[in-house]
Coordinates of C-alpha atoms in Angstrom, one line a residue:
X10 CA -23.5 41.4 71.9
X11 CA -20.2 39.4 72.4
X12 CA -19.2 38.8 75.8
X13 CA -15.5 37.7 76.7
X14 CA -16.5 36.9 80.7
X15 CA -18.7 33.9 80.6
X16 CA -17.3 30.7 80.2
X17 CA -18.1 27.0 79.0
X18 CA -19.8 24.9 81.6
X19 CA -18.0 21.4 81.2
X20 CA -14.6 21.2 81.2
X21 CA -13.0 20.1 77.8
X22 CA -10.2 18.2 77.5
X23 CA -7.0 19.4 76.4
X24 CA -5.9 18.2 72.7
X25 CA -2.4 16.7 73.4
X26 CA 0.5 19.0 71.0
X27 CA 1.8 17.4 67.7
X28 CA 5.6 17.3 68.6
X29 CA 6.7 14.8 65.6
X30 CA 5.0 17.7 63.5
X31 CA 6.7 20.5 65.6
X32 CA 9.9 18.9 65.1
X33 CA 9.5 18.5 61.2
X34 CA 9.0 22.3 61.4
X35 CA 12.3 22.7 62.3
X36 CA 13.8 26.4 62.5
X37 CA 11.0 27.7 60.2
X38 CA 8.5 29.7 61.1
X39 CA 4.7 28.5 61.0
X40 CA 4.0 31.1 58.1
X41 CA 7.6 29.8 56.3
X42 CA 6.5 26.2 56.8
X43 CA 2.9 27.0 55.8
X44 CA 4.6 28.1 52.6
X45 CA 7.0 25.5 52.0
X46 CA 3.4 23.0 51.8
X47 CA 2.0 25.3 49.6
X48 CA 4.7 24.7 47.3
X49 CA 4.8 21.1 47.9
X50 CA 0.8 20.6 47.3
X51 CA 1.7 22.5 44.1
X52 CA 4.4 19.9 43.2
X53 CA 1.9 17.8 42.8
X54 CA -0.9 19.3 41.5
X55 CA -2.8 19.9 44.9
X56 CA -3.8 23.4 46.3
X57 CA -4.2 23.4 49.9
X58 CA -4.7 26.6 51.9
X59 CA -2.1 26.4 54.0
X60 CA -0.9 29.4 56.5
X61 CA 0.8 29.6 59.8
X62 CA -2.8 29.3 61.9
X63 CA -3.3 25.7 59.9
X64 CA 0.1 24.5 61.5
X65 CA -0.1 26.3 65.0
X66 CA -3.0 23.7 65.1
X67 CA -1.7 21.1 63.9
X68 CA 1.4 21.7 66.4
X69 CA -1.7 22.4 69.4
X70 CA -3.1 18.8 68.6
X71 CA -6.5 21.0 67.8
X72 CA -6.1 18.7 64.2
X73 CA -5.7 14.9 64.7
X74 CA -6.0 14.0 61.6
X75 CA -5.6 15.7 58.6
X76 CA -8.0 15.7 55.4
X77 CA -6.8 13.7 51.9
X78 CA -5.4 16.5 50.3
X79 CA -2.9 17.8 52.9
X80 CA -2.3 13.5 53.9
X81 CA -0.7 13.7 50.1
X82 CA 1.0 16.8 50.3
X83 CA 2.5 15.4 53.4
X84 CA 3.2 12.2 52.7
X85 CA 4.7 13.8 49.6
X86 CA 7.0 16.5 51.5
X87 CA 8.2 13.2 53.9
X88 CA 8.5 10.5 51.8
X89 CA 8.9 6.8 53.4
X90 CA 6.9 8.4 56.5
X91 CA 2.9 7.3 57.8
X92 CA 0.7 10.3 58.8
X93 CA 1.3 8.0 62.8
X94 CA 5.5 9.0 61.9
X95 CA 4.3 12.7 61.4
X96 CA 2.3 12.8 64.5
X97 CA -1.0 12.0 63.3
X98 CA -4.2 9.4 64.8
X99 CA -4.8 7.1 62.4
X100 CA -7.9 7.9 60.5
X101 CA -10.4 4.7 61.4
X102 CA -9.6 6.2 65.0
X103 CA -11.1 9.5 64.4
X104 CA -13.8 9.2 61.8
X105 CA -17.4 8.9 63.0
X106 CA -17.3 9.8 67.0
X107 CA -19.4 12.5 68.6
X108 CA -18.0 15.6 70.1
X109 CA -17.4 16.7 73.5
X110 CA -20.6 19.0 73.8
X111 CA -18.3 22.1 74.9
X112 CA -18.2 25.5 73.2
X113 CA -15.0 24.8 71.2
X114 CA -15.7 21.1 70.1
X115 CA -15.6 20.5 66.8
X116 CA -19.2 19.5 64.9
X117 CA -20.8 16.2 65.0
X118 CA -19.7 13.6 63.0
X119 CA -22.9 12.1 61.9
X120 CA -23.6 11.6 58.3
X121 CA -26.5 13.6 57.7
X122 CA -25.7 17.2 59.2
X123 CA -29.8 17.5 59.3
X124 CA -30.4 15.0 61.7
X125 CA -27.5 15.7 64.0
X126 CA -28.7 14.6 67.7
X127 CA -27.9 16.1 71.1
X128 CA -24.2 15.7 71.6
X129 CA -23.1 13.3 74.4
X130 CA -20.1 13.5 76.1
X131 CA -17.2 11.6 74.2
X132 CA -14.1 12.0 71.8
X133 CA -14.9 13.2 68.3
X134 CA -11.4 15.0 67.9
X135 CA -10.9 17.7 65.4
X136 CA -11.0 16.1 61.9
X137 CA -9.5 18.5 58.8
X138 CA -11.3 16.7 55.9
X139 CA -12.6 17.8 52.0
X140 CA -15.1 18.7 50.1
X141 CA -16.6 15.4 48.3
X142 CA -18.5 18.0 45.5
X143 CA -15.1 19.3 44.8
X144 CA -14.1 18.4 40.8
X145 CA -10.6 18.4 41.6
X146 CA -11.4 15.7 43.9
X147 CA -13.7 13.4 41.9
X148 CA -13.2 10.1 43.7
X149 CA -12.8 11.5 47.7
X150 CA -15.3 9.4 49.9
X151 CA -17.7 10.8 52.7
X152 CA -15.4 11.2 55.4
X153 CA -13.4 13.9 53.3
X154 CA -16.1 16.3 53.6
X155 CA -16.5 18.5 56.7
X156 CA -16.4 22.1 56.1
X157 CA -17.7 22.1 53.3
X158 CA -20.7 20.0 53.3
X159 CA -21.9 21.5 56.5
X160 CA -20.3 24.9 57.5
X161 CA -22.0 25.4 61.3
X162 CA -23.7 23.2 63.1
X163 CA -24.5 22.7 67.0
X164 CA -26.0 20.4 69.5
X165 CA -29.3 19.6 70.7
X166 CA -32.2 21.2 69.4
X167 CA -30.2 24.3 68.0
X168 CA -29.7 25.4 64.4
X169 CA -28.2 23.4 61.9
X170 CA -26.4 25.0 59.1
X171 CA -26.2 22.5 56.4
X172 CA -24.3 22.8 53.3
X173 CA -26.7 22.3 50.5
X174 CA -24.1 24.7 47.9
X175 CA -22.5 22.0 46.5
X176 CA -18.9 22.8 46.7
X177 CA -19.0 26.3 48.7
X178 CA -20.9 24.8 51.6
X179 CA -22.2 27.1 54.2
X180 CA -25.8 27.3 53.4
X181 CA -28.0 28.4 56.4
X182 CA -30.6 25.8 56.7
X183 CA -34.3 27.8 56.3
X184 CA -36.2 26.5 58.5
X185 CA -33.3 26.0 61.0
X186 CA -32.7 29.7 60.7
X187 CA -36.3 29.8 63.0
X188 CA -35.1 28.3 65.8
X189 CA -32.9 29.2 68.6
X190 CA -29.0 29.0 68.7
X191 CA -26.6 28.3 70.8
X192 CA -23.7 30.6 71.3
X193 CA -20.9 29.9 68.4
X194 CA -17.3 28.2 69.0
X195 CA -13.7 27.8 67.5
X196 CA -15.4 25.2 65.6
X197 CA -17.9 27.6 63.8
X198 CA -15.1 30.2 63.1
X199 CA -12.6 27.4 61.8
X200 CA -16.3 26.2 59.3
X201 CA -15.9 30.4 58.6
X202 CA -12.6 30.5 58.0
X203 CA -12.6 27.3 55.8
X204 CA -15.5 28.6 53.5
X205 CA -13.1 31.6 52.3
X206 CA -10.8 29.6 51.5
X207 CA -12.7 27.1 49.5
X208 CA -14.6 29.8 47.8
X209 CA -11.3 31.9 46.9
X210 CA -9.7 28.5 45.4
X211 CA -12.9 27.7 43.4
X212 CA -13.2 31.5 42.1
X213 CA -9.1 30.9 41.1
X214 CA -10.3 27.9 39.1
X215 CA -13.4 28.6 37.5
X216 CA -14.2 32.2 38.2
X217 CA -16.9 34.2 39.9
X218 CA -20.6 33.4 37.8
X219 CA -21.1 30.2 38.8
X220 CA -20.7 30.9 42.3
X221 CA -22.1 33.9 43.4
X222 CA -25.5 33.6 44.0
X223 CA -24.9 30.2 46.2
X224 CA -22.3 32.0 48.1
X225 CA -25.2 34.4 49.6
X226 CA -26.6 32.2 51.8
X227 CA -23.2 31.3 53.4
X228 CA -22.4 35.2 54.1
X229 CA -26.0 35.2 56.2
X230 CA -25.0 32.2 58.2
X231 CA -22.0 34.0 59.1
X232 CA -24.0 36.8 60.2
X233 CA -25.7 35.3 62.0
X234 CA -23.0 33.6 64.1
X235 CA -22.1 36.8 64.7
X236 CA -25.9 37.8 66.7
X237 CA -25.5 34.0 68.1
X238 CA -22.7 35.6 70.3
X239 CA -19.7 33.8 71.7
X240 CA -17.9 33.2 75.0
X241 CA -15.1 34.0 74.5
X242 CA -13.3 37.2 72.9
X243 CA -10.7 35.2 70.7
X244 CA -13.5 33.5 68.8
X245 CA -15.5 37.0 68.6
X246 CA -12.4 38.3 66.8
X247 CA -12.6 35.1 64.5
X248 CA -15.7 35.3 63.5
X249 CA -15.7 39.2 63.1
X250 CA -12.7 38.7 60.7
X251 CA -14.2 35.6 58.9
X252 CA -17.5 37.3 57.9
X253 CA -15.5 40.5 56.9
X254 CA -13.5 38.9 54.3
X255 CA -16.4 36.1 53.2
X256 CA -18.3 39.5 52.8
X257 CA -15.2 40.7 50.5
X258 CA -14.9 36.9 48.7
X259 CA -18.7 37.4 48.3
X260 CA -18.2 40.8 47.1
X261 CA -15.5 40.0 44.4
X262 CA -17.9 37.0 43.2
X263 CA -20.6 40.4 42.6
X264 CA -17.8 42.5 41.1
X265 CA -16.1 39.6 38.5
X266 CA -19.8 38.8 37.5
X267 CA -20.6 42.3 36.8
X268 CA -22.4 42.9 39.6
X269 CA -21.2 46.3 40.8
X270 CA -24.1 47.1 43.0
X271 CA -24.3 44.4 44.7
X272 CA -20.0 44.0 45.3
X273 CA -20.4 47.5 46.5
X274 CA -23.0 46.5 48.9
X275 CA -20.6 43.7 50.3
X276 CA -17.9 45.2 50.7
X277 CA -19.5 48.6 52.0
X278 CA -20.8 45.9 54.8
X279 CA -17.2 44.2 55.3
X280 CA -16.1 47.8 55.7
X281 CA -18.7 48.7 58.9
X282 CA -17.7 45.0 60.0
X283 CA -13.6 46.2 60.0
X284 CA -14.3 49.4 61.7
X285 CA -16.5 47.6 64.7
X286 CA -13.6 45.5 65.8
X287 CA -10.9 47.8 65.3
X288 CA -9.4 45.0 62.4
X289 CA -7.0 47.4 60.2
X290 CA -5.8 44.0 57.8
X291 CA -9.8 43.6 56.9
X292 CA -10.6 47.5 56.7
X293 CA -7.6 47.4 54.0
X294 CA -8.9 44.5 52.3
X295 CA -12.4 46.3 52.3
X296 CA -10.8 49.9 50.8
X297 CA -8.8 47.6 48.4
X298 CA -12.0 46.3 47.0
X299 CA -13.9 48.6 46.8
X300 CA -11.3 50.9 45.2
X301 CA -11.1 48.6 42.3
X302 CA -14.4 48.2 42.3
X303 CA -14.6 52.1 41.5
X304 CA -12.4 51.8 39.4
X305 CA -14.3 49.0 36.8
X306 CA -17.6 50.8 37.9
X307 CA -15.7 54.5 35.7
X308 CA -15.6 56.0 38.9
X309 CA -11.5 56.4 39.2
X310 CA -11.1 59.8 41.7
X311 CA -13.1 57.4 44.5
X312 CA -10.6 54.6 43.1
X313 CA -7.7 56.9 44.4
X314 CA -9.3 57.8 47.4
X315 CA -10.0 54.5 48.5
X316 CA -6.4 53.3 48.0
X317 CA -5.0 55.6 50.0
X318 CA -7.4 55.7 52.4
X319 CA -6.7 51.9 52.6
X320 CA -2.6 52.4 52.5
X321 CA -3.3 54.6 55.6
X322 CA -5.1 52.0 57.4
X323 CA -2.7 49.3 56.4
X324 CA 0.7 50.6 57.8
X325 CA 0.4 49.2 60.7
X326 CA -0.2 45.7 59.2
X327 CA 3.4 45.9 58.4
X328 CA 3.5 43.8 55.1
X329 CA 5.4 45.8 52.0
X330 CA 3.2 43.5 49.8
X331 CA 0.3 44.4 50.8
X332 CA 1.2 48.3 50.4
X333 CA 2.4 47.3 46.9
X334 CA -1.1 46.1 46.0
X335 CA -2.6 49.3 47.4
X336 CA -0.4 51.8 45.5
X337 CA -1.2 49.7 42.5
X338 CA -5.1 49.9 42.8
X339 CA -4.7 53.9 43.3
X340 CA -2.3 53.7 39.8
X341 CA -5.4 52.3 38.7
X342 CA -7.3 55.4 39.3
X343 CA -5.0 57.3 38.2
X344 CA -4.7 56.1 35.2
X345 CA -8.5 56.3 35.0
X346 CA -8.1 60.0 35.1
X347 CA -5.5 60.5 32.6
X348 CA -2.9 61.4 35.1
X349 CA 0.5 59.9 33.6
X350 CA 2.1 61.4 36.2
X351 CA 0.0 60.5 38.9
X352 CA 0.4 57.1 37.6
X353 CA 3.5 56.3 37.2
X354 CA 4.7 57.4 40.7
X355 CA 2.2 54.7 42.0
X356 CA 3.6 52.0 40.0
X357 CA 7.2 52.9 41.1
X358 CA 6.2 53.1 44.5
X359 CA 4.5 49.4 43.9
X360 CA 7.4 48.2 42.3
X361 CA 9.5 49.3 45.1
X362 CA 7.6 48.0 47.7
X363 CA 7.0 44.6 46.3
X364 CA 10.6 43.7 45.6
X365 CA 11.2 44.6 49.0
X366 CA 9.9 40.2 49.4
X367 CA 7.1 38.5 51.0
X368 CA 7.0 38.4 54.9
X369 CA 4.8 36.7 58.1
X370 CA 2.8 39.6 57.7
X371 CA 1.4 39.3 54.5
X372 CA -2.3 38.7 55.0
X373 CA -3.1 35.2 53.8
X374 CA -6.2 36.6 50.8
X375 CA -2.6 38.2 49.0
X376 CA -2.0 34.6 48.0
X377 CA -2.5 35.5 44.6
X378 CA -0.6 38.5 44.2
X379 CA 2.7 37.5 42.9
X380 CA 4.4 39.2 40.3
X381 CA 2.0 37.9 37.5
X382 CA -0.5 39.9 39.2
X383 CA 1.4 42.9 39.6
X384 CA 2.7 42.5 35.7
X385 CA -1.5 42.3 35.2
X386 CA -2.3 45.6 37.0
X387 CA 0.4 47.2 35.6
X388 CA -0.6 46.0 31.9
X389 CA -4.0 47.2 32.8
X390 CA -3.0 51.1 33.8
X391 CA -1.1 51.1 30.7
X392 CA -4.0 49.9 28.6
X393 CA -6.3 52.5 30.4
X394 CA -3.5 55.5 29.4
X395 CA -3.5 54.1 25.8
X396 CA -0.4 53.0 25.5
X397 CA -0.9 49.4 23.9
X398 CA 2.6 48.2 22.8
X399 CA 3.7 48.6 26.4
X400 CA 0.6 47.6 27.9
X401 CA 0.7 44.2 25.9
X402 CA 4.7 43.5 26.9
X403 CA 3.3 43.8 30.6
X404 CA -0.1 41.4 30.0
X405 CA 2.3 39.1 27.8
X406 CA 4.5 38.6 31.0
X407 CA 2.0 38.2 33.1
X408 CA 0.8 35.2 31.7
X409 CA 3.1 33.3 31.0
X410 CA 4.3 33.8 34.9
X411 CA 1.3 32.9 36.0
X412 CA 1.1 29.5 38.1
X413 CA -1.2 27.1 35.9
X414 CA -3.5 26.3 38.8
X415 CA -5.0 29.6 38.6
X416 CA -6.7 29.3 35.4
X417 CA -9.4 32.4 36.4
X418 CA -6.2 34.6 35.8
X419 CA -4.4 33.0 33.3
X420 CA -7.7 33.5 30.9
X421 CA -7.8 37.2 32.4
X422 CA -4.2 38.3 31.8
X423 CA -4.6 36.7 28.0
X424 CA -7.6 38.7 27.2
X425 CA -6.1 41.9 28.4
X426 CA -3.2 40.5 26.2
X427 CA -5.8 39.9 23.2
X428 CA -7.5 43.4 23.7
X429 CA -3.8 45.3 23.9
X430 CA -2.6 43.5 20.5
X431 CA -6.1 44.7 19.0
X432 CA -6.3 48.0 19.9
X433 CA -2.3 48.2 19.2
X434 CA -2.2 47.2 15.4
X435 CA -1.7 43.5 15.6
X436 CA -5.0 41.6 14.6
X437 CA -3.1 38.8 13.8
X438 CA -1.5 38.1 17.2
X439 CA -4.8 39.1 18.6
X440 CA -6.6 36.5 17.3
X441 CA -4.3 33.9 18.8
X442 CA -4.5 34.9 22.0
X443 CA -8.1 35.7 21.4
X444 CA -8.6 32.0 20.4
X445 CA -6.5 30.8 23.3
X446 CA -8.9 32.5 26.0
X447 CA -12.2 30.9 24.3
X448 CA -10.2 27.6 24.9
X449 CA -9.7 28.5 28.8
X450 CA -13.8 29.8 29.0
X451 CA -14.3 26.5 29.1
X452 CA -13.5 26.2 32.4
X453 CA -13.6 29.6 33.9
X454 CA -17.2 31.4 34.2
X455 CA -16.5 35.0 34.2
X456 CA -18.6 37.8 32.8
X457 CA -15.4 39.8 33.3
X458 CA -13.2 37.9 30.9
X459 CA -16.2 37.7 28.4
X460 CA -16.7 41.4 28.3
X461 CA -13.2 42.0 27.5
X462 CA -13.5 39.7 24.6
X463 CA -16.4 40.8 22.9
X464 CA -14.9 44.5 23.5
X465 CA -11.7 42.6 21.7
X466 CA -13.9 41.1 18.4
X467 CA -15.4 44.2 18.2
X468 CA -12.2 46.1 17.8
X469 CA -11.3 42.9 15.2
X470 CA -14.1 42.9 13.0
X471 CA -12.9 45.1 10.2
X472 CA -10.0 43.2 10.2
X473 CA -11.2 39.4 9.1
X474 CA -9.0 39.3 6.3
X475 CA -5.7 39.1 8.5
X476 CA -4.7 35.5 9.4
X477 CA -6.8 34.0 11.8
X478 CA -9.3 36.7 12.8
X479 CA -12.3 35.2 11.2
X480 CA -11.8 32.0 12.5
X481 CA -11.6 33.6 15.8
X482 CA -14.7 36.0 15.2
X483 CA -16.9 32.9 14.2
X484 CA -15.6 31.1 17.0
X485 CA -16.5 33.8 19.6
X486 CA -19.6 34.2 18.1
X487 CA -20.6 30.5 18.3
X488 CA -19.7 30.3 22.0
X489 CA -22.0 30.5 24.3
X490 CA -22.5 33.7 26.6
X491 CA -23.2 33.6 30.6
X492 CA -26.7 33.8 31.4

């Protein structure tokens, strides 16, 4: 059980606030800031999970230093300015020092995770650093890695969980696991919070197969941080959110892979996690899931059901986006049940919602949905009614508005694109795209994408004579398939 009444028994020394960084803020808002980096990272070819929590720490002095990728981002956004000018200790200062042995100090800095040592008292001062395993980041030394080589460890003689997933991090260390545990911190929900982000961006660039079974053994060490116990109610509500949506992120790795049962399983649990704590945002997330889930799985009246179940939940969350997503998941299962009608109010009421703009309250896993995405769904309900010439217009759109970091998708809108322009008449143009979306399977795993494409040669195959669709058919059937 969590209890919010005992407290740490050593005083812990107060991080001293960022105000050069507070001051660079200006009259944004953390989440408006949090964006304006996001864009920046972008600018030059970073992607850095940036939201307003990330900068009220920074601004708290809880992050002295931050890792490589946001130093560049940074040092990009202020040009002619050190990361000492933007508030920052200089790096040699905080690499390699040992944490205060308190409930919310940050984990050990020693350089194997599995032979971390009772902490002494000292100054190892919260260190953001990067994932060394990370292929975006092919050159990024030792001290980069943090989160993600080791997601939770603690002191003394206490488990240690190492990260032994290459870049999702977070696995639970087995024979750890055996031993006793300390209570968790900020620390371990921060590691928590990290991992879904990592795994999200990963899943963005290279899709769901190659990660999903190494991301099981992160969701049990979350777990079981949460029968570890905490001392203090903020971090319970941390880590109760965390493992809700890393149970989602797991769940959508299940779900893309073609794992239904197992996604449903996931998300069934980040459900009875949402519902504990009283967390409407992650009890929408969960009904969101799982609605599309039911909807792949040819189960579309539980589709609608679970979207509205989750746009009742979600009103209170306040964030038109969101509610836009959720109308367009139950147009989803609408369309799944032939209901035009029924359909096309949803999408209305999605398009209506989300032009309404982005605000703070849009939960931070709705990076993604933009209006590429919401040209995607609606390409899909379309494609579901059997209408392809309007269906392909709206799959067409959606990628070429999608950002180019977020290859997963771009490969996904083109073979909804490729499968349209089949079914539709146009073999021809259907090879193309067809041809383009082998070219991006070489970096994105995704059973998903893969089953749309052999559902798209299929459709092709009495049409090789039309220009290019047997170069496209031999293609596909040369490349190789997921295992």
């Amino acid at each position: 059980m969590v209890s919010s009444t005992v407290t740490s028994s050593q005083p812990n020394r107060p991080p001293r606030p960022n105000l050069a960084f507070r001051r660079l803020r200006g009259q944004r808002s953390p989440a408006e800031f949090a964006a304006a980096i996001r864009r920046a990272a972008l600018e030059i070819g970073e992607q850095v999970s940036c939201d307003a929590r990330y900068i009220g720490r920074v601004e708290a002095g809880e992050i002295r230093c931050p890792n490589y990728a946001y130093e560049r981002v940074f040092l990009h956004m202020f040009p002619g300015r050190t990361l000492t000018d933007l508030g920052f200790a200089p790096r040699s200062s905080v690499r390699g020092r040992r944490a205060r042995d308190t409930e919310d100090a940050p984990p050990t800095c020693t350089a194997n995770p599995a032979n971390a040592t009772t902490e002494s008292s000292g100054a190892c001062e919260p260190y953001e650093t990067q994932n060394p395993y990370d292929p975006y980041h092919p050159h990024d030394t030792y001290e980069e890695s943090d989160v993600l080589r080791r997601a939770f460890m603690t002191g003394g003689g206490a488990t240690v969980a190492a990260a032994s997933l290459g870049p999702v991090g977070l696995a639970l260390d087995a024979a750890a696991a055996q031993r006793p545990v300390r209570r968790a911190g900020a620390s371990d929900a921060g590691a928590l919070e990290e991992a879904v982000r990592r795994i999200r961006l990963l899943d963005d660039r290279h899709g769901a197969d190659g990660l999903y079974r190494r991301a099981a053994a992160p969701l049990r060490a979350a777990y079981a941080l949460l029968d570890a116990g905490t001392t203090r109610q903020t971090t319970a509500d941390r880590l109760y959110s965390g493992a809700g949506e890393l149970a989602i992120s797991v769940g959508w790795l299940a779900h893309d892979s073609g794992r239904f049962d197992d996604a449903r399983s996931h998300y069934a649990e980040a459900l009875a996690t949402a519902r504990m704590t009283n967390d409407p945002g992650l009890e929408a997330h969960a009904f969101c899931n799982t609605a599309f889930l039911a909807r792949d799985a040819g189960r579309p009246r539980e589709a609608v059901r679970a979207a509205q179940a989750a746009q009742r939940v979600a009103r209170p969350v306040g964030s038109a986006r969101l509610m836009s997503l959720l109308a367009l998941r139950e147009a989803g299962g609408w369309a799944g049940l032939a209901d035009r009608v029924g359909c096309e109010q949803a999408l209305a009421r999605a398009q209506a919602l989300f032009e309404r703009g982005p605000s703070d309250d849009d939960p931070e896993w709705m990076s993604f949905y933009g209006e590429a995405e919401l040209e995607g769904l609606e390409a899909q309900c379309w494609s579901t009614l059997g209408d392809w010439p309007r269906a392909a217009r709206h799959a067409r759109r959606a990628a070429e508005l999608q950002d180019p970091h977020f290859t997963r998708n771009i490969a996904l809108y083109t073979a909804e694109l490729a499968d349209d322009l089949a079914r539709g008449g146009r073999p021809d143009e259907a090879a193309v795209a067809g041809m383009r979306v082998l070219d991006l399977l070489e970096e994105v795993q995704s059973s998903r994408i893969q089953t749309m494409l052999a559902a798209t040669a299929r459709v092709l195959s009495p049409h090789r004579r039309a220009s290019g669709v047997s170069a496209f058919l031999e293609r596909h059937a040369s490349s190789p398939r997921m295992v």
